[in-house]
Amino acid sequence: MYTQAMSVGPQDAAAKVKSPEDVAREAAFEARIDAGDFIEAKDWMPEHYRKTLVRQISQHAHSEIVGMLPEGNWISRAPTLKRKAILLAKVQDEGGHGLYLYSAAETLGTSRDQMLDALHSGKAKYSSIFNYPTTSWADIGVVGWLVDGAAIMNQVPLCRCSYAPYARAMIRVCREESFHQRQGYESLLVMMREGNAAQKSMVQDAVNRWWWPSLMMFGPADKDSPNSEQSIRWGIKRITNDQLRQKFVDATVPQAELLGITLPDPDLKWNEARGEYDFGAIDWAEFWRVVGGDGPCNRERLAARVKAWDDGAWVREAALAHARKQTIKKEQAA
Ligand code: 3HC
């Protein structure tokens, strides 16, 4: 049995009528997903599955690369050589995560140039969190603690994503993220335990600015998420946006108490009946404004990426010229 098109034009009809072979292949794919199979790049997959993965993985890669900017801003101003070395290593890791993820996306048939064009033109998204400024050294500790902490919460389930190349990239990324989160939290512990009053209030100010945008990293509420249902069905997403957000809040509140800072949410309180924290309403107008390009640093971040791309043109041209020369040499030697 195959789906009969509704009354539409001839070209639409061709697009909507599925051959018995297509229907059989989709059924086989769904059965593989239900069986918990991992899909490799060479396996057949529905076009929508492929497109969903290109969208999510490329935007994840963009997030890693753009995410280098707010922290990179403090490398030259780190308070000690140790903190500078740690921050350098972390920012370098993020660049590596971006490259793994671009490579994982390329296994789906898209190209690096296509993905970067989409980023530079403003068409592709990256995580809203990176459109906020890092205005003090305490921000660097808070970004490690909260932003990388939220990223780990969201990325660990992706290690079981049904698309195998993405899952494999995530396994290595998550190992490095744990270092990112720990170094951030440790630097805040030092400031809160050994710092003076000004340094302690610097930490509290940074937490006040980064708490709510960190909760927004998990995406819109499930009821407002157009992609979640299908992504859960296909095993791309293993846990919903709201469930991950709740896990993050439940894990982070005790850490905040240990630090001795106050999270900026008067509605935050333990719900004994549910065994989790109740928390206040997220400002979704702010979220969509920032996602839509009107956050505090969106223009600056995109301009920095476009400038880096333009400034790097000569390196790409030199590498391509060298590769062409090598090819000619090999052909002449053959
Ligand atoms: N920032 C920007 N856009 C966001 C967003 C955010 N925080 N949350 C959701 N969106 C976008 C989605 O991309 C989607 O738009 P699109 O269809 O045009 O792509 C729309 O809002 C609706 O959201 P959905 O929940 O329906 O979309 P998804 O099912 O894709 O879920 C997601 C969103 C949870 C971010 C999911 O894409 C995901 O898990 N991505 C992989 C992880 C990731 O990208 N993390 C970002 C941070 S990386 C990082 O922090 C690096 C670390 O080293 C610091």
PDB file of C-alpha atoms in Angstrom, residues 57-68 71 89-105 112 130 148 151-152 155 165-166 168-181:
ATOM      1  CA  ILE A  57      25.148  19.400  13.949  1.00  0.00           C
ATOM      2  CA  SER A  58      26.172  22.435  11.880  1.00  0.00           C
ATOM      3  CA  GLN A  59      24.546  24.810  14.392  1.00  0.00           C
ATOM      4  CA  HIS A  60      26.255  22.914  17.194  1.00  0.00           C
ATOM      5  CA  ALA A  61      29.588  23.399  15.390  1.00  0.00           C
ATOM      6  CA  HIS A  62      28.886  27.113  14.886  1.00  0.00           C
ATOM      7  CA  SER A  63      28.145  27.373  18.622  1.00  0.00           C
ATOM      8  CA  GLU A  64      31.539  25.905  19.485  1.00  0.00           C
ATOM      9  CA  ILE A  65      33.390  28.285  17.169  1.00  0.00           C
ATOM     10  CA  VAL A  66      31.455  31.433  18.117  1.00  0.00           C
ATOM     11  CA  GLY A  67      31.678  30.293  21.758  1.00  0.00           C
ATOM     12  CA  MET A  68      35.468  30.846  21.587  1.00  0.00           C
ATOM     13  CA  GLU A  71      36.197  33.591  26.557  1.00  0.00           C
ATOM     14  CA  ALA A  89      43.532  25.164  26.628  1.00  0.00           C
ATOM     15  CA  LYS A  90      39.757  25.480  27.002  1.00  0.00           C
ATOM     16  CA  VAL A  91      39.312  27.892  24.072  1.00  0.00           C
ATOM     17  CA  GLN A  92      41.553  25.661  21.943  1.00  0.00           C
ATOM     18  CA  ASP A  93      39.370  22.656  22.895  1.00  0.00           C
ATOM     19  CA  GLU A  94      36.247  24.533  21.734  1.00  0.00           C
ATOM     20  CA  GLY A  95      37.848  25.126  18.335  1.00  0.00           C
ATOM     21  CA  GLY A  96      38.573  21.401  18.112  1.00  0.00           C
ATOM     22  CA  HIS A  97      34.973  20.567  19.031  1.00  0.00           C
ATOM     23  CA  GLY A  98      33.811  22.797  16.210  1.00  0.00           C
ATOM     24  CA  LEU A  99      36.060  20.968  13.713  1.00  0.00           C
ATOM     25  CA  TYR A 100      34.872  17.503  14.851  1.00  0.00           C
ATOM     26  CA  LEU A 101      31.276  18.646  14.473  1.00  0.00           C
ATOM     27  CA  TYR A 102      31.783  20.247  11.036  1.00  0.00           C
ATOM     28  CA  SER A 103      33.401  16.953   9.967  1.00  0.00           C
ATOM     29  CA  ALA A 104      30.464  14.977  11.388  1.00  0.00           C
ATOM     30  CA  ALA A 105      28.054  17.231   9.462  1.00  0.00           C
ATOM     31  CA  ARG A 112      32.256  23.235   5.103  1.00  0.00           C
ATOM     32  CA  PHE A 130      27.242  33.322  23.151  1.00  0.00           C
ATOM     33  CA  ASP A 148      29.707  24.303  29.967  1.00  0.00           C
ATOM     34  CA  ALA A 151      26.359  22.009  27.526  1.00  0.00           C
ATOM     35  CA  ILE A 152      27.398  18.766  29.263  1.00  0.00           C
ATOM     36  CA  GLN A 155      25.579  16.764  25.147  1.00  0.00           C
ATOM     37  CA  PRO A 165      29.239   9.925  13.574  1.00  0.00           C
ATOM     38  CA  TYR A 166      27.568  12.559  15.784  1.00  0.00           C
ATOM     39  CA  ARG A 168      31.181   9.403  18.348  1.00  0.00           C
ATOM     40  CA  ALA A 169      32.123  13.106  18.134  1.00  0.00           C
ATOM     41  CA  MET A 170      30.130  13.755  21.303  1.00  0.00           C
ATOM     42  CA  ILE A 171      31.967  11.116  23.335  1.00  0.00           C
ATOM     43  CA  ARG A 172      35.275  12.943  22.967  1.00  0.00           C
ATOM     44  CA  VAL A 173      33.668  16.392  23.330  1.00  0.00           C
ATOM     45  CA  CYS A 174      32.001  15.433  26.614  1.00  0.00           C
ATOM     46  CA  ARG A 175      35.286  14.257  28.140  1.00  0.00           C
ATOM     47  CA  GLU A 176      36.795  17.693  27.494  1.00  0.00           C
ATOM     48  CA  GLU A 177      33.637  19.553  28.597  1.00  0.00           C
ATOM     49  CA  SER A 178      33.957  18.021  32.075  1.00  0.00           C
ATOM     50  CA  PHE A 179      37.377  19.690  32.402  1.00  0.00           C
ATOM     51  CA  HIS A 180      35.806  22.958  31.178  1.00  0.00           C
ATOM     52  CA  GLN A 181      33.060  22.885  33.796  1.00  0.00           C
TER      53      GLN A 181
END
